[in-house]
Tab-separated table of N, CA and C in Angstrom:
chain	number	residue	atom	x	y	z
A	1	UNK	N	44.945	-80.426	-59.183
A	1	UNK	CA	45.855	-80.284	-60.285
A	1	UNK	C	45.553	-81.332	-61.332
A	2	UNK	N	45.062	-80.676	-62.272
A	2	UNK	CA	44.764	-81.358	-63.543
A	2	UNK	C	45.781	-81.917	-64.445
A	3	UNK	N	45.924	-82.506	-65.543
A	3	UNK	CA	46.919	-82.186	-66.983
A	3	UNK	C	45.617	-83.003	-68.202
A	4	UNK	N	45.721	-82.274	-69.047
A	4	UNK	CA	45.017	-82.558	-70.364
A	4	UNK	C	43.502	-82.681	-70.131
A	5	UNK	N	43.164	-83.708	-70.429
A	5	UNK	CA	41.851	-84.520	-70.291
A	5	UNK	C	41.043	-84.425	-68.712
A	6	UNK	N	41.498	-83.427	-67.723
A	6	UNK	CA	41.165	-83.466	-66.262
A	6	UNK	C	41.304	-84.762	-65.438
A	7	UNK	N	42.340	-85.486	-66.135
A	7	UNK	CA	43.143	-86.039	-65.192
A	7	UNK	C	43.953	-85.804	-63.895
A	8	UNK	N	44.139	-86.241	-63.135
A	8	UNK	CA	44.859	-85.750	-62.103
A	8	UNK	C	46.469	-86.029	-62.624
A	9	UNK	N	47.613	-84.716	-63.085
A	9	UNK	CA	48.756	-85.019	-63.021
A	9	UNK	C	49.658	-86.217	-62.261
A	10	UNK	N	50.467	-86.464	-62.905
A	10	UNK	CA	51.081	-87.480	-62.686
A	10	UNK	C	52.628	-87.505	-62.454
A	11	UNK	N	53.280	-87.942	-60.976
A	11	UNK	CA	54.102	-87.131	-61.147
A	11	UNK	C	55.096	-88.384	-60.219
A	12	UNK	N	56.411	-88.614	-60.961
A	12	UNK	CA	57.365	-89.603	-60.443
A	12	UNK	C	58.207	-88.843	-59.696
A	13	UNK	N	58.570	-89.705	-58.093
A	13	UNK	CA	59.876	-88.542	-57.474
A	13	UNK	C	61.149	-89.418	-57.141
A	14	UNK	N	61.834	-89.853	-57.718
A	14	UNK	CA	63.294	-90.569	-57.347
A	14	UNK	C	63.681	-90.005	-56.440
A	15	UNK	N	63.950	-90.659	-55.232
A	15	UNK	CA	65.252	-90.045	-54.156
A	15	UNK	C	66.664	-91.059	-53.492
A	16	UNK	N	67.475	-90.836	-54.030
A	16	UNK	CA	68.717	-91.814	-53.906
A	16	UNK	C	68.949	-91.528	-51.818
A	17	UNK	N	69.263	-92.536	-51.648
A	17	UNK	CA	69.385	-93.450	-50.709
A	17	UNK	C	70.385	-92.950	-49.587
A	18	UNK	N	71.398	-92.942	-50.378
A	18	UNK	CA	72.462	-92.050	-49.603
A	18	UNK	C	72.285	-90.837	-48.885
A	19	UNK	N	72.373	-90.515	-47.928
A	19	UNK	CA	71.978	-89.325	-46.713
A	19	UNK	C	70.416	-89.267	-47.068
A	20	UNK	N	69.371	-90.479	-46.862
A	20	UNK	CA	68.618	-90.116	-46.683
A	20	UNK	C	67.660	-89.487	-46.016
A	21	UNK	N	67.785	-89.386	-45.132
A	21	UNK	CA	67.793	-88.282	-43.544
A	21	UNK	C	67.235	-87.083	-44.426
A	22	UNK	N	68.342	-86.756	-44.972
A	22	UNK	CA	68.517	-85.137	-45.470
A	22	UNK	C	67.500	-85.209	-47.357
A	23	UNK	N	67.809	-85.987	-47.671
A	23	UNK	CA	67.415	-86.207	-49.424
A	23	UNK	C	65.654	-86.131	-48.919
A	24	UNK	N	65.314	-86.803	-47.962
A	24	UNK	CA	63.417	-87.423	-47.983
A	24	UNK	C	63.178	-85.958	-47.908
A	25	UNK	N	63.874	-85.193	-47.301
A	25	UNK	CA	63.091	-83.989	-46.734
A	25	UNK	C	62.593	-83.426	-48.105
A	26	UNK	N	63.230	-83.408	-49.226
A	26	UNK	CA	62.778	-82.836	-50.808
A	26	UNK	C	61.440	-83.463	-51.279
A	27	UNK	N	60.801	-85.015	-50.787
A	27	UNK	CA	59.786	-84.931	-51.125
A	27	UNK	C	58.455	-84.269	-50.035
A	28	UNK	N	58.945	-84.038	-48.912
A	28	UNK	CA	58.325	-83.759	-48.228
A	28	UNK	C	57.956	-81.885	-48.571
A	29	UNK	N	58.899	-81.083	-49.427
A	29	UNK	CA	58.347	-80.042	-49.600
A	29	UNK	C	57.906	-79.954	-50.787
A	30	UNK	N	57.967	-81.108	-51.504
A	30	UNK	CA	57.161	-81.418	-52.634
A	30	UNK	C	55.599	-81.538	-52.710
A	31	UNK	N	55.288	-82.238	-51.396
A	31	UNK	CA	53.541	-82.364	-51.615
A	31	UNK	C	53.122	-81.590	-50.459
A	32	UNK	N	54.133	-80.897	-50.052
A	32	UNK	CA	53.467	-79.034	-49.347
A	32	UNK	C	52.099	-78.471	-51.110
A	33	UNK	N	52.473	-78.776	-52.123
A	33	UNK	CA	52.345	-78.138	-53.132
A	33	UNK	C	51.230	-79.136	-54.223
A	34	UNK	N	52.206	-80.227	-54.216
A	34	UNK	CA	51.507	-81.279	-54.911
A	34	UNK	C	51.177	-82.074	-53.901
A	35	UNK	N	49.608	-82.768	-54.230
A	35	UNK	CA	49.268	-83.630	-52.947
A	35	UNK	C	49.698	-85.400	-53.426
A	36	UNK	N	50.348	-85.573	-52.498
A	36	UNK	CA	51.040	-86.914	-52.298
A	36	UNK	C	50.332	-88.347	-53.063
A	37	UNK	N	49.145	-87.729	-53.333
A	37	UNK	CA	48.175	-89.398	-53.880
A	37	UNK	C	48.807	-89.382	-55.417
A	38	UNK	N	49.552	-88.037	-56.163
A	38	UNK	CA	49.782	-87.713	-57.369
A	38	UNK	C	50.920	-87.791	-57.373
A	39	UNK	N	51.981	-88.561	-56.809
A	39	UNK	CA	53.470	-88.652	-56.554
A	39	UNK	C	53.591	-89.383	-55.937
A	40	UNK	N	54.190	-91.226	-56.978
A	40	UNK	CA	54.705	-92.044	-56.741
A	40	UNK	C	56.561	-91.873	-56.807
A	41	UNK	N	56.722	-92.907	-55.989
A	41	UNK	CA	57.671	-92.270	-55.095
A	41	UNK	C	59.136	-93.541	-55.012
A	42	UNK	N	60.237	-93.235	-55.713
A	42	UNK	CA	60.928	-94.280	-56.346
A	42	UNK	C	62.388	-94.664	-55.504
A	43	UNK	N	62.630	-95.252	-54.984
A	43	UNK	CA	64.248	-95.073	-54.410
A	43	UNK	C	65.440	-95.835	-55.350
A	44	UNK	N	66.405	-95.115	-54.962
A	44	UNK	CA	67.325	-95.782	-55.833
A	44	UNK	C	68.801	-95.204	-54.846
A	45	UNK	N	70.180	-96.253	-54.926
A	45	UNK	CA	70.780	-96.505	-54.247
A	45	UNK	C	71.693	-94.898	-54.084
A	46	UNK	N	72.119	-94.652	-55.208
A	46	UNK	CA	72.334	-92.855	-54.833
A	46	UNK	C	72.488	-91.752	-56.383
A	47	UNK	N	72.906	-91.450	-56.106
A	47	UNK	CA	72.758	-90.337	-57.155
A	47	UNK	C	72.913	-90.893	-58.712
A	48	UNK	N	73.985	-91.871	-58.739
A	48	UNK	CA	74.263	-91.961	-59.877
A	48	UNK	C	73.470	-92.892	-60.539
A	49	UNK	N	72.503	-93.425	-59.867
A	49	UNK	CA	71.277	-94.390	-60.293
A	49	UNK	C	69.981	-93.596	-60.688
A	50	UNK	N	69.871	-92.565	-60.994
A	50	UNK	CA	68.787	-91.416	-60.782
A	50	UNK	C	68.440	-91.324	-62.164
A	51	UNK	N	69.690	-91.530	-63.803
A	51	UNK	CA	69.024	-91.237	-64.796
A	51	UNK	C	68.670	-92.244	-65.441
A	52	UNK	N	68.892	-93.282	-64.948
A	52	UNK	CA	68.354	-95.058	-65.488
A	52	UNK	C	66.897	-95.042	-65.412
A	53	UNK	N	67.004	-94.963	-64.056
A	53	UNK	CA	65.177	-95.098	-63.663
A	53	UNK	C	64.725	-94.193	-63.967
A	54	UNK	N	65.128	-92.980	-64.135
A	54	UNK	CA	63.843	-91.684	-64.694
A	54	UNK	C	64.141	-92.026	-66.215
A	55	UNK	N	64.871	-92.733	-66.796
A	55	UNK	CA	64.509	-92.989	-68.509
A	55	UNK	C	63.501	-94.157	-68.158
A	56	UNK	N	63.601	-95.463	-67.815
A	56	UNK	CA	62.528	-95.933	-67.615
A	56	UNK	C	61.125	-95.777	-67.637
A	57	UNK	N	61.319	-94.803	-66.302
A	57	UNK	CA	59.540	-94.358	-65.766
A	57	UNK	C	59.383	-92.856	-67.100
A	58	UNK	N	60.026	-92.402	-67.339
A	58	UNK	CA	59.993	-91.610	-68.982
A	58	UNK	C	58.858	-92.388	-70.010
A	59	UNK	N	59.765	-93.698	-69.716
A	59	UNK	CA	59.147	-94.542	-70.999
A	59	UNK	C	57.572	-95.121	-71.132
A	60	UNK	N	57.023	-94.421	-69.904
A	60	UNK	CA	56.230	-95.897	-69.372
A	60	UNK	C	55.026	-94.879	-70.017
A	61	UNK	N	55.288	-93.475	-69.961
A	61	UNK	CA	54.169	-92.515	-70.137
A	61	UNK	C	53.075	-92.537	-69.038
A	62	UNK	N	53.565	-92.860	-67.706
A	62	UNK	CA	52.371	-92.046	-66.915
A	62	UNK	C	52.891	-90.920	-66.029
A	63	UNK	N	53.350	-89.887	-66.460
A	63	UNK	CA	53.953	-89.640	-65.600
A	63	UNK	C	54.119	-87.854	-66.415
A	64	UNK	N	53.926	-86.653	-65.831
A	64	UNK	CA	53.871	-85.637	-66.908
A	64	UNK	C	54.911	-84.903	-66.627
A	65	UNK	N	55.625	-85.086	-65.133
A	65	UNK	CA	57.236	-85.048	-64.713
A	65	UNK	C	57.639	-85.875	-63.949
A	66	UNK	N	59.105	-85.537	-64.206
A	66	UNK	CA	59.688	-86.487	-62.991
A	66	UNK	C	60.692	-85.712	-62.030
A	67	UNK	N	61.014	-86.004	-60.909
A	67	UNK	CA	61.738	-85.305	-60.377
A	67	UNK	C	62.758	-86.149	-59.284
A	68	UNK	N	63.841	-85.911	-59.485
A	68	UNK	CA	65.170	-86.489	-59.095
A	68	UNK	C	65.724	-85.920	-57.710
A	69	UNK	N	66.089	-86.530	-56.675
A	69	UNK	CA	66.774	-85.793	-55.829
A	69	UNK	C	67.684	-86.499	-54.761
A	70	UNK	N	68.683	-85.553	-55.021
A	70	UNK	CA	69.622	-86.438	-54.467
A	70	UNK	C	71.001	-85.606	-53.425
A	71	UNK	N	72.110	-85.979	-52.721
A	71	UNK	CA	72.870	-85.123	-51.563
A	71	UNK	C	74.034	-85.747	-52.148
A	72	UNK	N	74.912	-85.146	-53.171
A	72	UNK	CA	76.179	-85.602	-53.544
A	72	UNK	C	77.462	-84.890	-52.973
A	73	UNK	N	77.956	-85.505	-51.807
A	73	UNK	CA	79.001	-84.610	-51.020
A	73	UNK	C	80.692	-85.478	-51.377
A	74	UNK	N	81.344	-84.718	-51.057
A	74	UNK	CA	83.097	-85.007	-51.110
A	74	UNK	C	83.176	-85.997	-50.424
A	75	UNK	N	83.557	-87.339	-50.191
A	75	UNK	CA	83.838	-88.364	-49.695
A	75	UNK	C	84.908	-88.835	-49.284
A	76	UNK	N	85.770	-87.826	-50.118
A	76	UNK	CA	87.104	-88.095	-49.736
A	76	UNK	C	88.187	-89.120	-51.156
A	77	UNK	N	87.167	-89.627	-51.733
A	77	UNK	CA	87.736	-91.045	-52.411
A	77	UNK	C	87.142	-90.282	-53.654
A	78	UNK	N	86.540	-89.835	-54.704
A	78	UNK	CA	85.972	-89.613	-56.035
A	78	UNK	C	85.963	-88.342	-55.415
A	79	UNK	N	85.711	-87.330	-57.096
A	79	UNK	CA	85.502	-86.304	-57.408
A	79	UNK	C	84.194	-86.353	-57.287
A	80	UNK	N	83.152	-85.950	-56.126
A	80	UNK	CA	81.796	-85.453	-56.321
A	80	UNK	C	81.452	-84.599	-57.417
A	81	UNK	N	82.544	-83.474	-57.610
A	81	UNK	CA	81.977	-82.978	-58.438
A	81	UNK	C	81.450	-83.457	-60.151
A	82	UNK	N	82.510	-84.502	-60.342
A	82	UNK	CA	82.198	-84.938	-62.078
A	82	UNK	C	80.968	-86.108	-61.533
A	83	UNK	N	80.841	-86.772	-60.566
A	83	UNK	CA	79.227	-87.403	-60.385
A	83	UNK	C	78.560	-86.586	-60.333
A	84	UNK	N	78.343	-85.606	-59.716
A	84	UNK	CA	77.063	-84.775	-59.817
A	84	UNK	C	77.009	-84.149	-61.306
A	85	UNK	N	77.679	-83.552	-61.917
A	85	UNK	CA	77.487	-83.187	-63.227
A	85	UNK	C	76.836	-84.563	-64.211
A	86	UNK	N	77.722	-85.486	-64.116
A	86	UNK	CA	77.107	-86.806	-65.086
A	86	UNK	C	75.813	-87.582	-64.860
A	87	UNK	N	75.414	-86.800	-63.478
A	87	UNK	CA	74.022	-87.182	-63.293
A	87	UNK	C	72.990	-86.254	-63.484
A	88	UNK	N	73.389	-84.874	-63.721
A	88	UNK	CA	72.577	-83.676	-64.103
A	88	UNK	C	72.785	-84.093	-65.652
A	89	UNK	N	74.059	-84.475	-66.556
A	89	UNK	CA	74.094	-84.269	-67.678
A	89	UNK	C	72.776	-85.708	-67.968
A	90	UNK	N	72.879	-86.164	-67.364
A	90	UNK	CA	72.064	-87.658	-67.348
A	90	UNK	C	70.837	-87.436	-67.451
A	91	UNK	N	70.483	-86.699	-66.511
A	91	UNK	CA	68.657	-86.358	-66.525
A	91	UNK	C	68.536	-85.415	-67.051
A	92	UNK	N	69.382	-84.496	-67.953
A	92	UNK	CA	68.889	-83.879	-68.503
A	92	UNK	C	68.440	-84.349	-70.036
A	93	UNK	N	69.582	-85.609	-70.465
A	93	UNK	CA	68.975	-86.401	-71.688
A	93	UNK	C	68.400	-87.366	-71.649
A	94	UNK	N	67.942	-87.345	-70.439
A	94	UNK	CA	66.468	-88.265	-70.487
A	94	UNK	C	65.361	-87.527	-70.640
A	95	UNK	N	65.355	-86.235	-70.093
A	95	UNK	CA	63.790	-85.040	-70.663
A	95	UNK	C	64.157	-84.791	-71.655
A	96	UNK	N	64.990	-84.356	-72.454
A	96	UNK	CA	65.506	-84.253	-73.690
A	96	UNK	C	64.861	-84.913	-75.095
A	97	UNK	N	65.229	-86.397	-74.778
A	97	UNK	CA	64.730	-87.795	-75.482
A	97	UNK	C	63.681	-88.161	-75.127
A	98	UNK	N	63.005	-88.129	-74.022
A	98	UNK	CA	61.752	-88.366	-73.679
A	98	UNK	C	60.759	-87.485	-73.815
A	99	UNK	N	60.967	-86.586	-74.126
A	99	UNK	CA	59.748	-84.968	-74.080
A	99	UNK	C	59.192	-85.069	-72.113
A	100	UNK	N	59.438	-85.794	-71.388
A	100	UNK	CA	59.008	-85.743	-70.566
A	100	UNK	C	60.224	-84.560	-69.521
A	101	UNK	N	59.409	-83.666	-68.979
A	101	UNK	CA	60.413	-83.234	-67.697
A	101	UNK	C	60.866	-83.434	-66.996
A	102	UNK	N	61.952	-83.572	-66.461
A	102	UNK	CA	63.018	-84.255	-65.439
A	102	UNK	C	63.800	-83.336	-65.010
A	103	UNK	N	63.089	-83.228	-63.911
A	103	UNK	CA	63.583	-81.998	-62.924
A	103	UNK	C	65.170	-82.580	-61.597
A	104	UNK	N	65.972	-81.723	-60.987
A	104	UNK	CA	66.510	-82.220	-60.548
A	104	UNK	C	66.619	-81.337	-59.325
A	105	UNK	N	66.709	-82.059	-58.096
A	105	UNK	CA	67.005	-81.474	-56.804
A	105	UNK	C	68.175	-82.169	-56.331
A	106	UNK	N	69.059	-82.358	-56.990
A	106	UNK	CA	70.459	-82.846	-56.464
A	106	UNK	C	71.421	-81.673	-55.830
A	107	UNK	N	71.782	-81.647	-54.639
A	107	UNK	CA	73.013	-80.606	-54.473
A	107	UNK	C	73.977	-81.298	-54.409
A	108	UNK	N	75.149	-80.696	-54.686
A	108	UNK	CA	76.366	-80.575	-53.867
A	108	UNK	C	77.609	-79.840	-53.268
A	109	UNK	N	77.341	-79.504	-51.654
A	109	UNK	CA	77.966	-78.924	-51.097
A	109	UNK	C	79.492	-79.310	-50.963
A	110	UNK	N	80.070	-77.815	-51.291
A	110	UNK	CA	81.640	-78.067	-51.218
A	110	UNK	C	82.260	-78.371	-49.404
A	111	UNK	N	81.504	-78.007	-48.640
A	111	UNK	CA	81.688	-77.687	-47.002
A	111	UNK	C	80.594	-78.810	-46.077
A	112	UNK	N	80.521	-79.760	-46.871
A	112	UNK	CA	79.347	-80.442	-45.899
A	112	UNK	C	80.475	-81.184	-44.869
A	113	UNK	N	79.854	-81.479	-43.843
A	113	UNK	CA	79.911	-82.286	-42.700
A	113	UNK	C	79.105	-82.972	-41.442
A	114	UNK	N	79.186	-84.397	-41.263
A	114	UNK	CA	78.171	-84.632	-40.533
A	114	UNK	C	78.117	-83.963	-38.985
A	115	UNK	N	77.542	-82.789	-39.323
A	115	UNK	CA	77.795	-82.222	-37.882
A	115	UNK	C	76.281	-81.873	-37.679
A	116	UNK	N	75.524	-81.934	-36.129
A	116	UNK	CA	74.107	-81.483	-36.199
A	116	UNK	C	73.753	-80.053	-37.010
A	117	UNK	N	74.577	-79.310	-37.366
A	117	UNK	CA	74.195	-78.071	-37.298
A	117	UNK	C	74.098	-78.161	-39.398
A	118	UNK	N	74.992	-78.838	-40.049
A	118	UNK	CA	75.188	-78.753	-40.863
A	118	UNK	C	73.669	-79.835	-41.505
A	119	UNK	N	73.562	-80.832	-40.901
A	119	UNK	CA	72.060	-81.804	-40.649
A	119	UNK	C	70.911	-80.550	-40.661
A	120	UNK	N	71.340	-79.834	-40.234
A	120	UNK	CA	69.524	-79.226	-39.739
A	120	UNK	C	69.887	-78.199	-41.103
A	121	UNK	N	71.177	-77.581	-41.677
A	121	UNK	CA	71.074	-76.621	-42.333
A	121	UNK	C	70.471	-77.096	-43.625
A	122	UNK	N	70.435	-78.367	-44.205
A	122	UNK	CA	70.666	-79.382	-45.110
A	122	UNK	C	69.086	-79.855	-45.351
A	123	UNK	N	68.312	-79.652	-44.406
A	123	UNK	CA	67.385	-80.443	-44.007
A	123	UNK	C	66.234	-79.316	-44.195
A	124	UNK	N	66.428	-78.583	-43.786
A	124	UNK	CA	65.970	-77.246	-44.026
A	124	UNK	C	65.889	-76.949	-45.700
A	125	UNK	N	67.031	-77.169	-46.255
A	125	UNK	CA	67.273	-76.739	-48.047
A	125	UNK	C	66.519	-77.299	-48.558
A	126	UNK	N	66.658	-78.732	-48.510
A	126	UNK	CA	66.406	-79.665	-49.268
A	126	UNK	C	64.660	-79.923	-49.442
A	127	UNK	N	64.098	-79.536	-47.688
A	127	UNK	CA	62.336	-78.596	-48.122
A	127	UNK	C	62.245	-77.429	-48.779
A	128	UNK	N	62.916	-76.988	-49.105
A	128	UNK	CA	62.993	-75.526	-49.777
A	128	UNK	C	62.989	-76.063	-51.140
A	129	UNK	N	64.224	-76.661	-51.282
A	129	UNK	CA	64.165	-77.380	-53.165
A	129	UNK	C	62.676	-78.026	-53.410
A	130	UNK	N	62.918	-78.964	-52.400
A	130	UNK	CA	61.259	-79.442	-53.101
A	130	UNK	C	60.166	-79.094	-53.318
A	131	UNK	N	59.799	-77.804	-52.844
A	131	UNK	CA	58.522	-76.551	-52.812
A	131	UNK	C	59.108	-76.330	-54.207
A	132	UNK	N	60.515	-75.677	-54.425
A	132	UNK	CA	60.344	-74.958	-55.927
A	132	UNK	C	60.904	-76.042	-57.135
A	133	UNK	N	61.123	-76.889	-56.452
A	133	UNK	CA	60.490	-77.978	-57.691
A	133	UNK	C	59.494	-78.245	-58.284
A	134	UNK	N	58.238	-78.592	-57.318
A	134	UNK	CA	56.931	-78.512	-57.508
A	134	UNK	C	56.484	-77.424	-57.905
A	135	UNK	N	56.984	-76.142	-57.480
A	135	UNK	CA	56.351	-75.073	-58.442
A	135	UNK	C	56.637	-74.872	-59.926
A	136	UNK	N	58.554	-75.477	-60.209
A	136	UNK	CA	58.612	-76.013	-61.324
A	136	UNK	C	57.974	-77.117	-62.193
A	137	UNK	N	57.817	-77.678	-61.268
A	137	UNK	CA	57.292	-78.766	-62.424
A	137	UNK	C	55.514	-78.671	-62.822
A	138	UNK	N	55.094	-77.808	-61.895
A	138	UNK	CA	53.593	-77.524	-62.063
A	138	UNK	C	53.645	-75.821	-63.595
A	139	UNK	N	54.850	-75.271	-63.284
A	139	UNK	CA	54.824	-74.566	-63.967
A	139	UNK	C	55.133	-74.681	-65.675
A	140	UNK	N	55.885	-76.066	-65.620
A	140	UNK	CA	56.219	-76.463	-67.152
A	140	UNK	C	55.466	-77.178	-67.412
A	141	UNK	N	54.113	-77.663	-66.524
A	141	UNK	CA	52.874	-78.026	-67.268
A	141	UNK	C	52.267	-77.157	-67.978
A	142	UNK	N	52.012	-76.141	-67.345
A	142	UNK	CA	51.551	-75.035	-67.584
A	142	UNK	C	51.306	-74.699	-69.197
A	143	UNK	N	53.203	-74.621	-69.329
A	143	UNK	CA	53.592	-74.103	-70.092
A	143	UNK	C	53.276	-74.987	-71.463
A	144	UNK	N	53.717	-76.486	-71.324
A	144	UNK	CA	53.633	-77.090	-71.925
A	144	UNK	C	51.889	-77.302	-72.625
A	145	UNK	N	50.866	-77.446	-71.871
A	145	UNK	CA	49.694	-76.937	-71.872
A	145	UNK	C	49.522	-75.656	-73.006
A	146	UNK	N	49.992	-74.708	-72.983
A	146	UNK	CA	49.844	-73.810	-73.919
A	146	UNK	C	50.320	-73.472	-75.243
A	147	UNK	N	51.499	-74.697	-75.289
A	147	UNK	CA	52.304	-75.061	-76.535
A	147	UNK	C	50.995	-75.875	-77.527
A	148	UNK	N	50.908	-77.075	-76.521
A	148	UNK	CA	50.048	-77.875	-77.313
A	148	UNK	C	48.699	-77.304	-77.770
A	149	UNK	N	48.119	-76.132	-77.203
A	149	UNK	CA	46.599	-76.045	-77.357
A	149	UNK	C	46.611	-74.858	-78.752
């Protein structure tokens, strides 16, 4: 996998911290697709730390996407739901302002629980997101590729 000049693409993957068990599994179906030497690989404490550092690594220009991922569940104490939105609204104006892509594999389930069964269902997804992330983000090269030429 090329971009421009036959460089080898370049590709940042944030994964917040929190249920990481379940979150790693997204980069792991990430370089099913993209191979791992092309995806540096960023942690950050949980979800809501995800659009700081992808404006950062935005800024730095090595990087031709980025991709975010993260497991934002009900806790009991905060509305998961307005964190997960302010962190989608987040990375989305960092690709926005940056021209760079900033993809996101954040869920959040209304029914999660730490139960094995709900672990393996979770674990299972979250390789699934990261395959069609990578097909996303290989595909808005693509695209982007054909804008510029």
């Amino acid at each position: 996998m090329t971009h421009g000049n036959s460089a080898p693409a370049r590709f940042a993957f944030i994964k917040a911290r929190w249920h990481a068990d379940i979150v790693d599994r997204s980069l792991d179906g990430f370089c099913e697709t993209v191979p791992r030497n092309q995806v540096d690989v960023f942690e950050v404490p949980g979800a809501f730390e995800m659009p700081l550092m992808a404006q950062k690594l935005a800024a730095t220009g090595k990087y031709q996407a980025i991709i975010c991922a993260a497991f934002v569940v009900d806790g009991g104490i905060y509305r998961h739901d307005f964190v997960a939105s302010a962190v989608v609204d987040g990375l989305m104006r960092v690709g926005l302002d940056s021209g760079v892509p900033v993809l996101s594999v954040s869920l959040t389930p209304h029914q999660y629980q730490e139960t094995e069964h709900h672990n393996a269902i979770y674990h299972a997804h979250f390789v699934e997101k990261g395959r069609e992330a990578a097909s996303a983000a290989l595909q808005i090269l693509d695209a982007h590729a054909m804008v510029a030429a």
